[in-house]
């Protein structure tokens, strides 16, 4: 993985994903080791973020690396009209690795093609979010004791949800059984479904969330991505399509966990938070260990 960019989850092999998960387990036991001293990590966020940016920065800081970058492109020379090409070429002079979030699909691939240092895609529009997928795999393995043969139910915005796209593609390598719950307008894109068909796996579609819950090992809730809608009226129609309430978990398997990449808006009510099935805040914490594993693998330190 040394010196390679991580733009799509498929840029790394299944064996490499599993190495990252094993390494993340080591970091979870001992997250504060100064093995990245002398390295500089740049975080360029052209779109808002709390978890991805701060967990990458926390991961790097615990390992002794310095962090530079911006959380708002309007404070950078992008505001003056600087191109992505020029921004990346400039920042690569100041850093060993660039973590970038950008609203445009394909922007991270483009950055990786012009950059002399590795690029980690921290989300490119509605396309992919591969470091989130690795922490989701980590959270699934940690809570279920395995990655194979998981019944996973994805709920909400399956069309624009980049975390859903990357995770479905990854789970096609682990014989997952997929259940999809979404409004008709927000179904999974056909290119992602094609991965399921190519892997000869089963998937089921529902409009009623309660119908899917009893079969589920992992309930993966998602936010309706308001910022991706060109027509606000279309967003208003679907914004509260699926809301998970604690009472709806009565029929769930005891071992089921609720995941959500966060942020949530209305799709999980706060009474779910106290239920032992709620795992979304621990999932966000796992992001630090998994991102430590990603950074050290790409920098060739582990
Ligand atoms: N999961 C995730 O990408 O969260 P942020 O948008 O807060 O980074």
Coordinates of C-alpha atoms in Angstrom, one line a residue, residues 102-274:
X102 CA -14.6 17.6 -2.7
X103 CA -18.2 18.0 -4.0
X104 CA -17.4 16.8 -7.5
X105 CA -17.5 13.0 -8.4
X106 CA -14.2 12.1 -9.9
X107 CA -12.2 15.0 -8.3
X108 CA -10.2 12.6 -6.1
X109 CA -9.2 10.4 -9.0
X110 CA -8.2 13.5 -10.9
X111 CA -6.2 14.8 -7.9
X112 CA -4.4 11.4 -7.6
X113 CA -3.4 11.6 -11.3
X114 CA -1.7 15.0 -10.9
X115 CA -0.4 14.6 -7.4
X116 CA 3.2 13.5 -6.7
X117 CA 2.1 12.4 -3.1
X118 CA -0.7 9.9 -2.3
X119 CA -4.3 11.1 -2.2
X120 CA -6.9 9.8 0.2
X121 CA -10.5 10.4 -1.0
X122 CA -12.4 11.7 2.0
X123 CA -15.6 11.7 -0.1
X124 CA -16.1 12.9 -3.7
X125 CA -19.7 14.0 -4.2
X126 CA -22.1 11.1 -4.3
X127 CA -19.4 8.7 -5.5
X128 CA -17.2 7.0 -2.8
X129 CA -15.9 7.4 0.7
X130 CA -13.4 4.5 1.1
X131 CA -11.9 5.3 4.5
X132 CA -15.5 5.3 5.9
X133 CA -16.0 1.9 4.3
X134 CA -12.9 0.5 6.1
X135 CA -14.1 1.8 9.4
X136 CA -17.6 0.4 8.6
X137 CA -16.0 -3.0 7.9
X138 CA -14.0 -2.7 11.2
X139 CA -17.2 -1.9 13.1
X140 CA -19.1 -4.8 11.5
X141 CA -16.3 -7.3 12.3
X142 CA -15.9 -6.0 15.8
X143 CA -19.6 -6.3 16.6
X144 CA -20.5 -9.4 14.7
X145 CA -17.2 -11.3 15.0
X146 CA -17.1 -11.8 11.3
X147 CA -17.5 -10.1 7.9
X148 CA -18.9 -13.1 6.0
X149 CA -22.6 -13.8 5.4
X150 CA -23.9 -10.7 7.1
X151 CA -27.5 -9.6 6.5
X152 CA -27.1 -5.9 6.0
X153 CA -30.0 -3.5 5.6
X154 CA -29.3 -0.1 4.1
X155 CA -31.9 2.6 4.8
X156 CA -32.5 6.1 3.3
X157 CA -30.6 7.8 0.6
X158 CA -29.1 5.0 -1.4
X159 CA -28.8 7.1 -4.5
X160 CA -26.5 9.9 -3.2
X161 CA -25.1 8.1 -0.2
X162 CA -21.4 7.6 -1.1
X163 CA -20.8 5.6 2.1
X164 CA -23.4 3.1 0.9
X165 CA -21.9 2.7 -2.5
X166 CA -18.4 2.0 -1.2
X167 CA -19.6 -0.4 1.5
X168 CA -21.9 -2.4 -0.8
X169 CA -19.0 -2.9 -3.3
X170 CA -16.7 -4.0 -0.4
X171 CA -19.3 -6.4 1.0
X172 CA -19.7 -8.1 -2.3
X173 CA -16.4 -9.8 -1.4
X174 CA -17.9 -11.2 1.8
X175 CA -21.0 -13.0 0.6
X176 CA -23.3 -10.4 2.1
X177 CA -27.1 -10.6 1.9
X178 CA -28.4 -7.1 1.0
X179 CA -31.7 -5.5 2.0
X180 CA -32.4 -2.0 0.7
X181 CA -35.1 0.3 2.1
X182 CA -35.5 3.6 0.3
X183 CA -38.0 5.9 -1.4
X184 CA -38.3 5.0 -5.1
X185 CA -36.5 8.2 -6.1
X186 CA -33.5 7.3 -4.0
X187 CA -32.7 3.7 -5.0
X188 CA -29.2 2.3 -5.3
X189 CA -27.5 3.3 -8.6
X190 CA -27.4 0.6 -11.2
X191 CA -23.6 0.6 -11.4
X192 CA -23.5 -0.4 -7.7
X193 CA -26.3 -3.1 -8.2
X194 CA -24.1 -4.5 -11.0
X195 CA -21.4 -5.4 -8.5
X196 CA -24.0 -7.4 -6.5
X197 CA -25.2 -9.2 -9.7
X198 CA -21.6 -9.9 -10.8
X199 CA -20.8 -11.4 -7.4
X200 CA -24.0 -13.6 -7.8
X201 CA -25.4 -12.3 -4.4
X202 CA -28.9 -11.8 -3.3
X203 CA -30.6 -8.5 -2.6
X204 CA -34.1 -7.6 -1.5
X205 CA -35.9 -4.2 -1.8
X206 CA -38.5 -2.9 0.6
X207 CA -40.6 0.2 1.2
X208 CA -41.4 -0.8 4.8
X209 CA -38.5 -0.6 7.2
X210 CA -40.1 -2.8 9.9
X211 CA -40.4 -5.6 7.4
X212 CA -36.6 -5.8 7.0
X213 CA -35.5 -5.4 10.7
X214 CA -36.0 -9.0 12.0
X215 CA -33.7 -10.5 9.4
X216 CA -30.9 -7.9 9.9
X217 CA -27.5 -8.2 11.5
X218 CA -26.4 -4.6 10.6
X219 CA -28.9 -1.8 10.2
X220 CA -27.1 0.9 8.2
X221 CA -29.1 4.1 8.5
X222 CA -28.3 7.1 6.3
X223 CA -29.2 10.8 6.0
X224 CA -31.1 12.1 3.0
X225 CA -28.4 14.2 1.3
X226 CA -30.1 17.5 1.0
X227 CA -27.1 19.1 -0.6
X228 CA -27.2 16.8 -3.6
X229 CA -30.8 17.7 -4.7
X230 CA -31.1 20.2 -7.5
X231 CA -34.8 20.8 -6.7
X232 CA -35.6 21.6 -3.0
X233 CA -39.2 20.4 -3.5
X234 CA -38.0 16.9 -4.3
X235 CA -36.0 17.0 -1.1
X236 CA -39.0 18.1 1.0
X237 CA -41.0 15.1 -0.4
X238 CA -38.5 12.5 0.9
X239 CA -36.7 14.1 3.8
X240 CA -38.5 12.2 6.5
X241 CA -39.2 9.0 4.6
X242 CA -37.6 6.7 7.2
X243 CA -37.3 7.4 10.9
X244 CA -35.9 4.7 13.2
X245 CA -37.5 4.8 16.7
X246 CA -36.6 2.7 19.6
X247 CA -40.0 0.9 19.6
X248 CA -39.2 -0.4 16.1
X249 CA -36.2 -2.4 17.5
X250 CA -38.4 -4.8 19.5
X251 CA -38.4 -7.4 16.7
X252 CA -34.6 -7.1 16.0
X253 CA -32.0 -9.8 16.7
X254 CA -30.3 -9.2 20.1
X255 CA -26.9 -9.0 18.3
X256 CA -28.1 -6.5 15.7
X257 CA -26.2 -3.2 15.6
X258 CA -27.4 0.2 14.2
X259 CA -24.7 1.9 12.2
X260 CA -24.9 5.4 10.6
X261 CA -22.0 7.3 9.0
X262 CA -23.4 10.4 10.6
X263 CA -24.3 13.3 10.7
X264 CA -27.9 12.4 11.4
X265 CA -30.8 14.8 11.0
X266 CA -34.2 13.2 11.8
X267 CA -33.6 9.6 10.7
X268 CA -32.8 8.1 14.1
X269 CA -34.7 9.5 17.1
X270 CA -32.7 10.2 20.2
X271 CA -34.5 7.4 22.2
X272 CA -32.5 4.9 20.2
X273 CA -29.2 6.2 21.5
X274 CA -29.5 4.5 24.9

